[in-house]
Structures are given as structure tokens and as C-alpha cells.
Tab-separated table of C-alpha atoms and ligand atoms in Angstrom:
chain	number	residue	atom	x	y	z
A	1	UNK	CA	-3.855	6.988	18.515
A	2	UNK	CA	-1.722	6.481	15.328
A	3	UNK	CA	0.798	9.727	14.694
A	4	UNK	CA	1.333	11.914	11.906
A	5	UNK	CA	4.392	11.036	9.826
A	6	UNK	CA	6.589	13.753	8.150
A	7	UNK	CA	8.867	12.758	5.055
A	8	UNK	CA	10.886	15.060	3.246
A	9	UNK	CA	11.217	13.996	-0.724
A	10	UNK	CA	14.079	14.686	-3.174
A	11	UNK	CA	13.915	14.142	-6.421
A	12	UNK	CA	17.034	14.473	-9.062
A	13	UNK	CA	16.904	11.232	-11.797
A	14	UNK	CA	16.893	12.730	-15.327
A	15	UNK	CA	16.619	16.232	-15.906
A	16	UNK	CA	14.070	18.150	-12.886
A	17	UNK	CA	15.317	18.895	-9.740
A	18	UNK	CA	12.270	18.597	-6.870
A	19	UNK	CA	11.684	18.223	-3.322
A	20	UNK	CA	8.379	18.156	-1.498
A	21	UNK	CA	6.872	17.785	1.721
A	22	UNK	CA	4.500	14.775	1.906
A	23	UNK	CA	2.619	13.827	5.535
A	24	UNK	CA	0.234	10.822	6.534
A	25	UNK	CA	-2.015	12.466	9.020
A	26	UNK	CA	-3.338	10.867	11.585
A	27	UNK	CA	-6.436	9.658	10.723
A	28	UNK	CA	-4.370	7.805	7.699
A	29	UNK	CA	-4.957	9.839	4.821
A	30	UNK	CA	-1.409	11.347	3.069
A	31	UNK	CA	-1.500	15.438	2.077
A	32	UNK	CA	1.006	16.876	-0.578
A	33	UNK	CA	2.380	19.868	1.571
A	34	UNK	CA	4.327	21.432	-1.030
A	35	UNK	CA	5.803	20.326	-4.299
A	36	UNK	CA	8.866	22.505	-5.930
A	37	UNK	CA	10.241	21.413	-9.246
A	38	UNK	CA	12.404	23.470	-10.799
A	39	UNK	CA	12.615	22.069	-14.794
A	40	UNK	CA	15.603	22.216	-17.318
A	41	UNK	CA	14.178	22.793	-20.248
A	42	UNK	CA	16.154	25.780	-21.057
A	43	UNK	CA	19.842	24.309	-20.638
A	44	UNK	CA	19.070	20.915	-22.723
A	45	UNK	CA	17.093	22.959	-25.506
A	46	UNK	CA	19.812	23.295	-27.732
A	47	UNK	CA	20.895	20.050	-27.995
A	48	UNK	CA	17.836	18.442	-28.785
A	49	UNK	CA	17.334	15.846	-25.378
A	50	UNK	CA	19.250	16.274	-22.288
A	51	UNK	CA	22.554	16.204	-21.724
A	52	UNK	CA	24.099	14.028	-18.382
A	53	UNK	CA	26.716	16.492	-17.520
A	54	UNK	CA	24.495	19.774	-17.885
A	55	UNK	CA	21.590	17.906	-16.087
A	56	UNK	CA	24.181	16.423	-12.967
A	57	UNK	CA	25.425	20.555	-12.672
A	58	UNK	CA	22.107	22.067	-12.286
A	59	UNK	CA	20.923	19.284	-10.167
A	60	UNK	CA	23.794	20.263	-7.944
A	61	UNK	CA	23.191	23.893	-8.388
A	62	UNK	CA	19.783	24.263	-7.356
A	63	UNK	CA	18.716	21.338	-4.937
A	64	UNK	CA	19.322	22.833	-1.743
A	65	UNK	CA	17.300	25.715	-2.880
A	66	UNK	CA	14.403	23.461	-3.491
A	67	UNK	CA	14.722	22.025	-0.134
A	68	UNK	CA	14.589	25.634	1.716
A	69	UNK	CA	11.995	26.256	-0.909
A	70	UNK	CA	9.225	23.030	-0.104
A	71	UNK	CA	9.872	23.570	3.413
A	72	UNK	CA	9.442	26.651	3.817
A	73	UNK	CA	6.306	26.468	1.539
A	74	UNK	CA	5.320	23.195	3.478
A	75	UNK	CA	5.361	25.859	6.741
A	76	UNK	CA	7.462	22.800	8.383
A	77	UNK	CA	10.813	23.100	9.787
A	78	UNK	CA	13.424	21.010	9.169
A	79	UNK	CA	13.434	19.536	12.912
A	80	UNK	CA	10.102	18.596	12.395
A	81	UNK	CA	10.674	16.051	9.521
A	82	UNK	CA	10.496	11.986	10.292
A	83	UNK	CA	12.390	10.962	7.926
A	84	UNK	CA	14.829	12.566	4.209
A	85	UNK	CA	13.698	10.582	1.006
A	86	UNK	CA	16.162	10.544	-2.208
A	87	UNK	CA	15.690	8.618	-4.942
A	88	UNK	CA	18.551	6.433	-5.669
A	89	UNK	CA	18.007	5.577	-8.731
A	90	UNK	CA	17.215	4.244	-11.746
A	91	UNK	CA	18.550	7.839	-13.680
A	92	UNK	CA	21.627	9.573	-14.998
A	93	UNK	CA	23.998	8.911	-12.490
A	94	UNK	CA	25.355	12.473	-12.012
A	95	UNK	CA	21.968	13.567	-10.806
A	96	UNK	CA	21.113	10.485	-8.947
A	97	UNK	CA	24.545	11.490	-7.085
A	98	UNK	CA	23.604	14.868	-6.131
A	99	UNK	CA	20.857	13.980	-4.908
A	100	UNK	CA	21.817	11.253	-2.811
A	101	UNK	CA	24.623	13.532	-1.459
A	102	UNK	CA	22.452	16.091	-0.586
A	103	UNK	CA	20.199	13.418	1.386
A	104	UNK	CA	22.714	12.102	3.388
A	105	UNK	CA	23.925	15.465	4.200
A	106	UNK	CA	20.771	16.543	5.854
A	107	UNK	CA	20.445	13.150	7.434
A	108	UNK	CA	24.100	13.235	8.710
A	109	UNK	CA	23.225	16.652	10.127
A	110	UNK	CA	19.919	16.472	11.725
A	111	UNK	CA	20.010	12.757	12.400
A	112	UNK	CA	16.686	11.852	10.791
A	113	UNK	CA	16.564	8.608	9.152
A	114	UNK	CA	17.505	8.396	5.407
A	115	UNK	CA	15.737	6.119	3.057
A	116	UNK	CA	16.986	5.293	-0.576
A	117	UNK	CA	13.371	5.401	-3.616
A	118	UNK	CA	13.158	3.560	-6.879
A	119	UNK	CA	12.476	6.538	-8.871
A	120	UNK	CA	9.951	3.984	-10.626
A	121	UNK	CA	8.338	3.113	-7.210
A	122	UNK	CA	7.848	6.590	-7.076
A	123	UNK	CA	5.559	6.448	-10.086
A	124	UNK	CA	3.749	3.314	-9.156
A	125	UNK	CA	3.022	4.591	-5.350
A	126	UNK	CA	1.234	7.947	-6.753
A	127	UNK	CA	-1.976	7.064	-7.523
A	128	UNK	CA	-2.251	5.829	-3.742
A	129	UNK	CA	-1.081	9.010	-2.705
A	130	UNK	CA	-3.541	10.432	-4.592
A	131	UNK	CA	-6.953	8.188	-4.712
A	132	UNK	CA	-8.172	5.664	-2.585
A	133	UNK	CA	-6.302	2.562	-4.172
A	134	UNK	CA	-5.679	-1.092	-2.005
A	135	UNK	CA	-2.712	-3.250	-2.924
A	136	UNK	CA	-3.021	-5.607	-4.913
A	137	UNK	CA	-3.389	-3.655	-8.567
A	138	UNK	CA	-2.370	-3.095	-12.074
A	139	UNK	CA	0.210	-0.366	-12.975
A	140	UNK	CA	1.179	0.963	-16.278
A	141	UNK	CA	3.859	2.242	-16.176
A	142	UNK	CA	4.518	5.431	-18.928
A	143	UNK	CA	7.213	7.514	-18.942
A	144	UNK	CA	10.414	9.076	-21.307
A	145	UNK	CA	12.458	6.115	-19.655
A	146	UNK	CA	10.016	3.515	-19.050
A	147	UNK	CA	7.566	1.532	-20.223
A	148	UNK	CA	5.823	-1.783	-18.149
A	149	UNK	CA	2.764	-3.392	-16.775
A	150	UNK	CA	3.695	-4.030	-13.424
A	151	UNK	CA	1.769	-5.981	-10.393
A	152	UNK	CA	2.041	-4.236	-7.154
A	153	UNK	CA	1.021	-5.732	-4.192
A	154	UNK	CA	3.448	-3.593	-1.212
A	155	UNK	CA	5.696	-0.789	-1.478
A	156	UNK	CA	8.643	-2.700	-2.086
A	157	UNK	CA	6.940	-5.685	-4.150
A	158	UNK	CA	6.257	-5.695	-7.377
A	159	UNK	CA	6.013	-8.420	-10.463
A	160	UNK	CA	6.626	-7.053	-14.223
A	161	UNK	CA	4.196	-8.855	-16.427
A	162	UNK	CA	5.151	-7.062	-19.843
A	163	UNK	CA	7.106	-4.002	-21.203
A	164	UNK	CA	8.573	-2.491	-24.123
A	165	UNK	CA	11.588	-4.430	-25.581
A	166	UNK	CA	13.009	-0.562	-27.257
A	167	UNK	CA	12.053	2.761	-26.924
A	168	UNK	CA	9.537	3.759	-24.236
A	169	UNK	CA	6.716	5.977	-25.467
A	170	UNK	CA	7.731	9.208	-23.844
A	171	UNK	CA	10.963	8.956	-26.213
A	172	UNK	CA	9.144	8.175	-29.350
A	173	UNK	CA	6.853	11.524	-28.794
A	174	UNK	CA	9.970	13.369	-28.041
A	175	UNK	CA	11.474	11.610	-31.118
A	176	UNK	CA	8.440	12.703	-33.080
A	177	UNK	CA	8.430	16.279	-31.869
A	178	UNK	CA	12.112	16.949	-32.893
A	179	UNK	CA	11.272	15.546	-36.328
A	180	UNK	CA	8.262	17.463	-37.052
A	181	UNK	CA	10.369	20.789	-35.460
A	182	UNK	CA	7.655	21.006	-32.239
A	183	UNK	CA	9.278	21.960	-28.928
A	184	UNK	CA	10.752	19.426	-26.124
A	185	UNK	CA	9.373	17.811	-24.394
A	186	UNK	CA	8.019	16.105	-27.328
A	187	UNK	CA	4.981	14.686	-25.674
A	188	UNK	CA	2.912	18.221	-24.810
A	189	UNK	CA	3.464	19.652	-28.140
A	190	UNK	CA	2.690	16.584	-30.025
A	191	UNK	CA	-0.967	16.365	-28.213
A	192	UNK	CA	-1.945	19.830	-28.908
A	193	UNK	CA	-0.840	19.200	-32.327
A	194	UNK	CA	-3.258	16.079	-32.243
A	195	UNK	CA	-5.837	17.709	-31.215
A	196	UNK	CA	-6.369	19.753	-34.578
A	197	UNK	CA	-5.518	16.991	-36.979
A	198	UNK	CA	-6.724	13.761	-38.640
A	199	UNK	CA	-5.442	10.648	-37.316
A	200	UNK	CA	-6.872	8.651	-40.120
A	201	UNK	CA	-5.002	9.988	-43.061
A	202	UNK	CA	-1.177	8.821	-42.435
A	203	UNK	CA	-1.656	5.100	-41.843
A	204	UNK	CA	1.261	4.008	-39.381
A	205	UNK	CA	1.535	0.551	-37.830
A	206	UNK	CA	0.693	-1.046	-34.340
A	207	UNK	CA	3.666	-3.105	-33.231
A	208	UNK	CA	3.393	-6.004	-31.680
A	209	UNK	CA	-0.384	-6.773	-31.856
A	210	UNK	CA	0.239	-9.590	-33.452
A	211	UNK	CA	2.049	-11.132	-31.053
A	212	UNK	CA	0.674	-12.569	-27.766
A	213	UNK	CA	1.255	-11.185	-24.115
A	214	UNK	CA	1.775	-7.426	-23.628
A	215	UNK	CA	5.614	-6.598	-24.565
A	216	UNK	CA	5.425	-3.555	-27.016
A	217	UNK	CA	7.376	-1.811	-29.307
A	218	UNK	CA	7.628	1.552	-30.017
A	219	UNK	CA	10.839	2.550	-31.962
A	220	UNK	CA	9.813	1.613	-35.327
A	221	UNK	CA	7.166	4.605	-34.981
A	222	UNK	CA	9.386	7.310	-35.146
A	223	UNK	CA	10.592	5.644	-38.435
A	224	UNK	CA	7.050	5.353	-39.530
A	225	UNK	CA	6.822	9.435	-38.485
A	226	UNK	CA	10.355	10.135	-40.270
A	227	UNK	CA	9.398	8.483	-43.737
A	228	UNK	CA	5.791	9.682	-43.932
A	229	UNK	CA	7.408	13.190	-42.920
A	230	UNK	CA	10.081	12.794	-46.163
A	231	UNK	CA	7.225	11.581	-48.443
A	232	UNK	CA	5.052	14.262	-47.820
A	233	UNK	CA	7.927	16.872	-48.006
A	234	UNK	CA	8.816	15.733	-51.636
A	235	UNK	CA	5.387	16.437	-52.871
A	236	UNK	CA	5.516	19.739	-51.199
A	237	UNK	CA	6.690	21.944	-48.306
A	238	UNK	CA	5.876	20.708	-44.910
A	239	UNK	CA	2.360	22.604	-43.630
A	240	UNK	CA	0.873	22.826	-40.304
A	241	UNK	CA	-1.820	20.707	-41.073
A	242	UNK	CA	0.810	17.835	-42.613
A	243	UNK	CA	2.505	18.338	-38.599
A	244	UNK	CA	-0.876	17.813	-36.881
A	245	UNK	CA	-2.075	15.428	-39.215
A	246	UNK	CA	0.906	13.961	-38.436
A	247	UNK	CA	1.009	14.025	-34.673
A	248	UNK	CA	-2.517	12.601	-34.789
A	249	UNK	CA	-1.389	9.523	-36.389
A	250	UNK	CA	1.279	8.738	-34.639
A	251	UNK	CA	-0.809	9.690	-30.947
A	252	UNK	CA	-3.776	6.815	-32.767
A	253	UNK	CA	-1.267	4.351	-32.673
A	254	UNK	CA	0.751	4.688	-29.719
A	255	UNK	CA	-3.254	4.978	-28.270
A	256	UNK	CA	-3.944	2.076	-29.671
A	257	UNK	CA	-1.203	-0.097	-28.733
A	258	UNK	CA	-1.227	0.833	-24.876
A	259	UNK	CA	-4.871	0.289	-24.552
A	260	UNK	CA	-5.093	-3.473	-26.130
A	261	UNK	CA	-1.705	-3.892	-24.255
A	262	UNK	CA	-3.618	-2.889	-21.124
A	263	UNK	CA	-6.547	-5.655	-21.998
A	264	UNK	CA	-4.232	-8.382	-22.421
A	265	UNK	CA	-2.445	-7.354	-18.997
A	266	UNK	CA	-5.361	-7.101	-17.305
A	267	UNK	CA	-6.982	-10.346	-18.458
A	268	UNK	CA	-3.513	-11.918	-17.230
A	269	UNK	CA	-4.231	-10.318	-13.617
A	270	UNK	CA	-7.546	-10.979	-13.323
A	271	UNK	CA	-6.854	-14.562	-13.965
A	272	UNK	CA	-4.775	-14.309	-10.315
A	273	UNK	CA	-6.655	-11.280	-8.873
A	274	UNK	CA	-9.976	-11.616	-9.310
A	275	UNK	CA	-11.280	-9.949	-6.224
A	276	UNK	CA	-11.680	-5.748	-6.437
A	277	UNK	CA	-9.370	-5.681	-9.966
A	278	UNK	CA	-7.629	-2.103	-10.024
A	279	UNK	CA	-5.625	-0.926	-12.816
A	280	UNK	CA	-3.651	2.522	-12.235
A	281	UNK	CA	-1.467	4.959	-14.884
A	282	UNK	CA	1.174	6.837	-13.566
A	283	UNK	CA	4.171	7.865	-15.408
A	284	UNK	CA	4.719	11.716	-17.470
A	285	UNK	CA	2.963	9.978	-20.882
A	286	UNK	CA	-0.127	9.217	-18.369
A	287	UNK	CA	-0.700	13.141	-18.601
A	288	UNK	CA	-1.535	12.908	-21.995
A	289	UNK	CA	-5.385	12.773	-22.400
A	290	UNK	CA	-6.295	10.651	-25.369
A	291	UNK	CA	-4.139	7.780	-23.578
A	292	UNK	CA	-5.861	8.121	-20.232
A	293	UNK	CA	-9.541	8.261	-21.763
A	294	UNK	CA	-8.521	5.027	-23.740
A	295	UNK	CA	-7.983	3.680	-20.329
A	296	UNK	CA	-10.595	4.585	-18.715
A	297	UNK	CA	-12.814	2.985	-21.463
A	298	UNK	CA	-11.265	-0.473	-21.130
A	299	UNK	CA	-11.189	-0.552	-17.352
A	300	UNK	CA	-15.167	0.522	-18.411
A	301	UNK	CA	-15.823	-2.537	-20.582
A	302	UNK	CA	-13.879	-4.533	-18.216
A	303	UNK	CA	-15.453	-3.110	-14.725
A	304	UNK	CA	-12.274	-2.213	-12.999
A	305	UNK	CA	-11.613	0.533	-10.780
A	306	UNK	CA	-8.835	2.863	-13.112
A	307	UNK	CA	-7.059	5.774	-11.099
A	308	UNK	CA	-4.844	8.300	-12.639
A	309	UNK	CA	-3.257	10.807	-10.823
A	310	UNK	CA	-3.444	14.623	-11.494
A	311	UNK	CA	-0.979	15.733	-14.402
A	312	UNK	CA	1.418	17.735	-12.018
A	313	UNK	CA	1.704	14.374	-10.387
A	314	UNK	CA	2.374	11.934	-13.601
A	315	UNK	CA	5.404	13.800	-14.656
A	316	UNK	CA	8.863	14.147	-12.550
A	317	UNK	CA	8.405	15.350	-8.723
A	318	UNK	CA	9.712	14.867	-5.769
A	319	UNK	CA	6.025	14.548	-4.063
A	320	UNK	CA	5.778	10.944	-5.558
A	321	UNK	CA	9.455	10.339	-3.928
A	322	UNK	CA	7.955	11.531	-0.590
A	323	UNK	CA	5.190	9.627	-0.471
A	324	UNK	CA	7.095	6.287	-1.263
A	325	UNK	CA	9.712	7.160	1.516
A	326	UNK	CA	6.563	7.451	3.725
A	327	UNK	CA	5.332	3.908	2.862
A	328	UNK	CA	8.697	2.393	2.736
A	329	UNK	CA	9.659	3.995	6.428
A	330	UNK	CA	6.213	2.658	7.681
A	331	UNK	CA	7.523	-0.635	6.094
A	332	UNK	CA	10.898	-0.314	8.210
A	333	UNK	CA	13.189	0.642	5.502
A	334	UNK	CA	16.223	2.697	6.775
A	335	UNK	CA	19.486	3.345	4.694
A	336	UNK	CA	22.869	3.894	6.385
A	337	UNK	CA	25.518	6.060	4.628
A	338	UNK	CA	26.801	3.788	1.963
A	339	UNK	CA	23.254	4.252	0.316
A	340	UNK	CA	24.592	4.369	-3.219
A	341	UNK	CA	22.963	6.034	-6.346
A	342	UNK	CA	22.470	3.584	-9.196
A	343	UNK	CA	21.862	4.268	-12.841
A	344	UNK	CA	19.924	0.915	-13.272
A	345	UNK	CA	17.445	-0.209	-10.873
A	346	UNK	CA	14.534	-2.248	-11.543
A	347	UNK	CA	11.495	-2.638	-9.316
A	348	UNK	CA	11.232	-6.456	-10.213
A	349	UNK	CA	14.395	-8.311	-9.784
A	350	UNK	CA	13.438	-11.841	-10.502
A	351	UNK	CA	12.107	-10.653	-14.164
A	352	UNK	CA	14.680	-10.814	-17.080
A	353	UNK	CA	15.969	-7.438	-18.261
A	354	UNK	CA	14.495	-5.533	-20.486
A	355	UNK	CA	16.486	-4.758	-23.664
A	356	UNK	CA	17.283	-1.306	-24.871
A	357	UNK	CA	18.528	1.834	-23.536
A	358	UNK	CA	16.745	5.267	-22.680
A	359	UNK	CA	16.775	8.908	-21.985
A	360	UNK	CA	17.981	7.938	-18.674
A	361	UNK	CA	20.563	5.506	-19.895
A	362	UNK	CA	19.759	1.171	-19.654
A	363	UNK	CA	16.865	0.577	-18.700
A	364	UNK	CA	15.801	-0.542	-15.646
B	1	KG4	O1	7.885	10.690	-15.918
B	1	KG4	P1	8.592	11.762	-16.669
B	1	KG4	O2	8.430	13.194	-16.204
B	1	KG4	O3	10.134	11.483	-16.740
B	1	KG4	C1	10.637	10.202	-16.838
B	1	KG4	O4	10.768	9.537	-15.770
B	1	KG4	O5	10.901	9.808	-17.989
B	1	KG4	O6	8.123	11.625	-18.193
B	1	KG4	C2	8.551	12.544	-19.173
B	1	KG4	C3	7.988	12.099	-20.504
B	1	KG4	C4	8.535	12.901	-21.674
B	1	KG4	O7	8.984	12.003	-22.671
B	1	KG4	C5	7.313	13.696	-22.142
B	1	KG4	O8	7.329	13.976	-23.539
B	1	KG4	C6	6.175	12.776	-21.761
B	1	KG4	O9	6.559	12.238	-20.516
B	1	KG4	N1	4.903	13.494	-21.644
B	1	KG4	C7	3.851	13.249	-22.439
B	1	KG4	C8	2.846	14.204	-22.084
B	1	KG4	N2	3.330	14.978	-21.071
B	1	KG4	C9	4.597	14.525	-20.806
B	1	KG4	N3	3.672	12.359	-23.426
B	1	KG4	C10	2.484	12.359	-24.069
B	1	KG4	N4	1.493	13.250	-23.812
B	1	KG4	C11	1.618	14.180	-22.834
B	1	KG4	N5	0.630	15.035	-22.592
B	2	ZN	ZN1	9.903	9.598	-14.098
């Protein structure tokens, strides 16, 4: 009879500092045993995004905390873990580090087997951790840092297929946020906002729908958020319902733009993968609700299986780093001590790089 596998997960890329206790069971099926994430909100607040060196301190600060903290909450004992799980990058490098120093410590000390995560691998595993979902399938990729349409087919293989060539979505609602004087991060406060306003009156564009495949663009909406912000302010002082007519603009074309993205990359799949098609979201944007109902409307009209994982799971944790560990260790990964932590890191090598550079420095 197959055994239960252990993993503990750390998590310390851009500016949350998690670990969590993931285990496959048995009978196959993986449990979240705890989850800790312990946000920075408050330190980066003043400066408008987050800052390397603040984020690489607290990261320091407070992850062996959340490793007492998910075990002990996890009810498992340190001696009872298969395997320690850091991710290793793509992030800011001075939280990547701690991290990865903090891994190897426990691994030096207990002797458990350390294995090195793509943070983005991390994202794309979830909604297996979560839902039943069978390699091979669509993931989109949406996050402050990141933006693609990736194929996965194993834990460790994946094929980018499109992506954006600037900002990544995440950014352009923090962008938006800071302009329109909502709270970080942007992309929260920008849906609630949404929510009360009308997305028809401020008419802003949908890059790149004029151009074949399923690249995007989306830094030339915060410019389209920026001057329809001045305009409006010159004919008067800025009102609520200017910010959440605002908000629901932008939020219709970022919408809009992700979910005929999605069609094109999933007509491009299908044409290889025509058996079971799958598409699944994962990323902190895939919490926001009018994007995953868009979704879920294509894969509809298209009659593929769509899985999202629950919010707490789209955004930054160290369960998603866990559960990759555990599918990489069942693969045979194992790192040895000169594991290094690496700002850039992408999931598919043979692609070309995208251009750009985000929140969490080039990216990946
Ligand atoms: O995956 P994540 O936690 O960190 C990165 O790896 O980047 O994603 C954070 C991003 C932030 O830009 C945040 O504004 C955005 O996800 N986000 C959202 C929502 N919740 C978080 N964007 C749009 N709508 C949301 N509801
Ligand atoms: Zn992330």
C-alpha cells in the first residue's frame, strides 16, 4: 500500500512570508494541513509598492516563526516531515535568500531532503492540489509579477504559449489603485470599487486584440486610467463615483482582454490536446471575481473543464510551495546545499524571454 508523504513548504518571493504543511495521503488525495502567511502590507505602505530591502528583513525576521507556527498548527512534528520545500525563485532576491537559508538549515539539521520550487510552479500546481485536474492542461497564469498562458503537462514541464510583453495585470490594478488614492494592494480595492460603478462610461482600450496569438499588453492602461483621471479632475473635483466609475472601466478591459486571450490560447491547445481539454487560473489576479466568471463562461461556450482554486490559495502561500515540493519529490527531485536562490527563473526555458520588468524585478 502506497504511503503518506509529508512536505514542509516555505514561501518568501516578494513581499509574504508563509510556510505550510501539505500531505498526500494514502489513498492519493493531497490535504492543506495548515497554511500561515504573515503579509507586509504595513511596512511597504508608505512607499507606495514594496521595497526589496524592507521585504528581505522581515522575511528574515519572521520565517522561523511561521515554521513553528504551520507545524505546530499542522499537529506534525518536525521529525515527521518527508521532505523541506523553499522556493528558489523567481522573486526579490533578498527574500528568495532567506528563505532558501532557512531551508537548508532545517534540512542540514534534521537531514530531510531539500527541494528547490519555481515560485511560478507553485501557482500552476494549485489547482491540482485543490480539484481533481489530469496533466495535460491550460494555465493562466495571473499575478503582480506575471502574466502567461502556459501548457503543463508534469510538474517540472511546462510550454509558454503567450504572455504579456510589459506590465502584468496585478501591477496595472496596483498602478490604478495608487492613482485613484485606493489602498495596496491595488487589485482588492479596485474590485470593490467596480462593483458600484459603470464600466461603460470611461471608454479605455483593449491592447493587443488586434493582433494575432495571445501576447498582451497591459501598461498602456494605467495611462488610459491616469489621463481619464486628469480630464475628469479639470472639470471638477475627483468624486467617489468618478473612482468607481473608474475602476469599472479599467476592470472591463483588463476582463476583456484576458478572456479573448484565453480563447485564442485555448483554440491553440486544443488544436494539440484535443482529448479532456482543461484550462486552470491560478495566480493572486485569479481571486478577482469578474475575471474568473469571464472564464468560466468561455471554458462554457467552449466545453472545457475550468478549475480555479479558492482565493486564499490564488494569492502568495507557502501551501502552493508545499504541494509542488510534494510532486516534484514524487518526481525524484532532491537539491544538495548549493541550491541557490535566483531572482529570474522561468518555468519554460526553451521559450524566448519575455520583455519587461516587475514588482519582483525581470521577469521570469
Ligand atoms: O500571486 P500574488 O499574491 O503575488 C505575486 O506573485 O505577484 O499576486 C498579487 C497580485 C497583486 O498585484 C494584487 O493586487 C492582485 O494580485 N490581486 C487582485 C485581486 N486580489 C489580488 N487583482 C485583481 N482582483 C483581485 N480581487
Ligand atoms: Zn505569486
Amino acid at each position: 500500500m502506497a504511503q503518506s508523504i509529508t512536505l514542509l513548504g516555505l514561501e518568501s518571493s516578494c513581499d509574504d512570508t508563509a510556510a505550510a504543511v501539505v500531505r498526500r495521503g494514502a489513498d492519493g488525495h493531497a490535504e492543506v494541513l495548515s497554511n500561515i502567511v504573515v503579509g507586509q502590507n504595513d511596512l511597504h505602505k508608505a512607499f507606495g509598492g514594496v521595497v526589496p530591502e524592507i521585504a528581505a528583513r522581515a522575511h528574515a525576521e519572521k520565517i522561523d516563526l511561521c515554521v513553528e507556527q504551520a507545524l505546530a498548527a499542522a499537529d506534525v512534528p518536525l521529525t515527521d516531515i518527508d521532505a523541506i520545500a523553499v522556493t528558489a525563485g523567481p522573486g526579490l532576491i533578498g527574500g528568495v535568500m532567506s528563505g532558501v537559508m532557512c531551508a537548508k538549515g532545517l534540512s542540514a539539521a534534521t537531514g530531510k531532503p531539500l527541494i528547490g520550487v519555481n515560485h511560478l510552479a507553485g501557482h500552476a500546481l494549485t489547482p491540482r492540489l485543490t480539484g481533481e485536474l489530469n496533466y495535460p492542461y491550460l494555465m493562466l497564469l495571473v499575478s503582480g509579477g506575471h502574466c502567461q498562458f502556459l501548457i503543463a503537462r508534469g510538474p517540472n514541464d511546462f510550454s509558454r504559449i503567450g504572455g504579456t510583453i510589459d506590465d502584468a495585470p496585478g501591477e496595472a490594478f496596483d498602478k490604478t489603485a495608487r492613482l485613484l488614492g485606493l489602498a495596496q494592494p491595488g487589485g482588492p480595492a479596485v474590485q470593490a470599487e467596480a462593483e458600484q460603478g459603470d464600466s461603460k462610461r470611461f471608454k479605455f482600450p483593449r491592447p493587443m486584440l488586434d493582433r494575432a496569438g495571445c501576447d498582451m499588453s497591459f501598461s498602456g492602461l494605467k495611462t488610459a486610467v491616469l489621463r481619464a483621471r486628469n480630464e475628469t479632475m479639470q472639470k471638477n473635483t475627483i468624486r467617489r463615483q468618478d473612482v468607481r466609475d473608474l475602476c469599472a472601466g479599467f476592470q472591463a478591459a483588463v476582463v476583456d482582454v484576458l478572456i479573448e486571450k484565453t480563447r485564442r490560447a485555448m483554440t491553440l491547445y486544443l488544436d494539440e490536446n484535443p482529448a479532456k481539454p482543461a484550462l486552470a487560473v491560478a495566480g493572486g489576479v485569479a481571486a478577482n471575481t469578474a475575471i474568473r466568471a469571464g472564464l468560466e463562461s468561455v471554458t462554457n461556450e467552449l466545453d472545457v473543464q475550468f478549475t480555479a482554486p479558492p482565493l486564499a490559495l490564488c494569492t502568495d502561500n507557502a501551501a502552493m510551495i508545499a504541494y509542488a515540493g510534494l510532486e516534484l519529490f514524487e518526481a525524484g527531485r532532491r537539491n544538495g546545499m548549493d541550491l541557490s536562490a535566483r531572482p529570474r527563473w522561468p518555468l519554460d526555458t526553451s521559450s524566448a524571454p519575455m520583455l519587461g520588468s516587475g514588482k519582483k524585478g525581470a521577469k521570469a
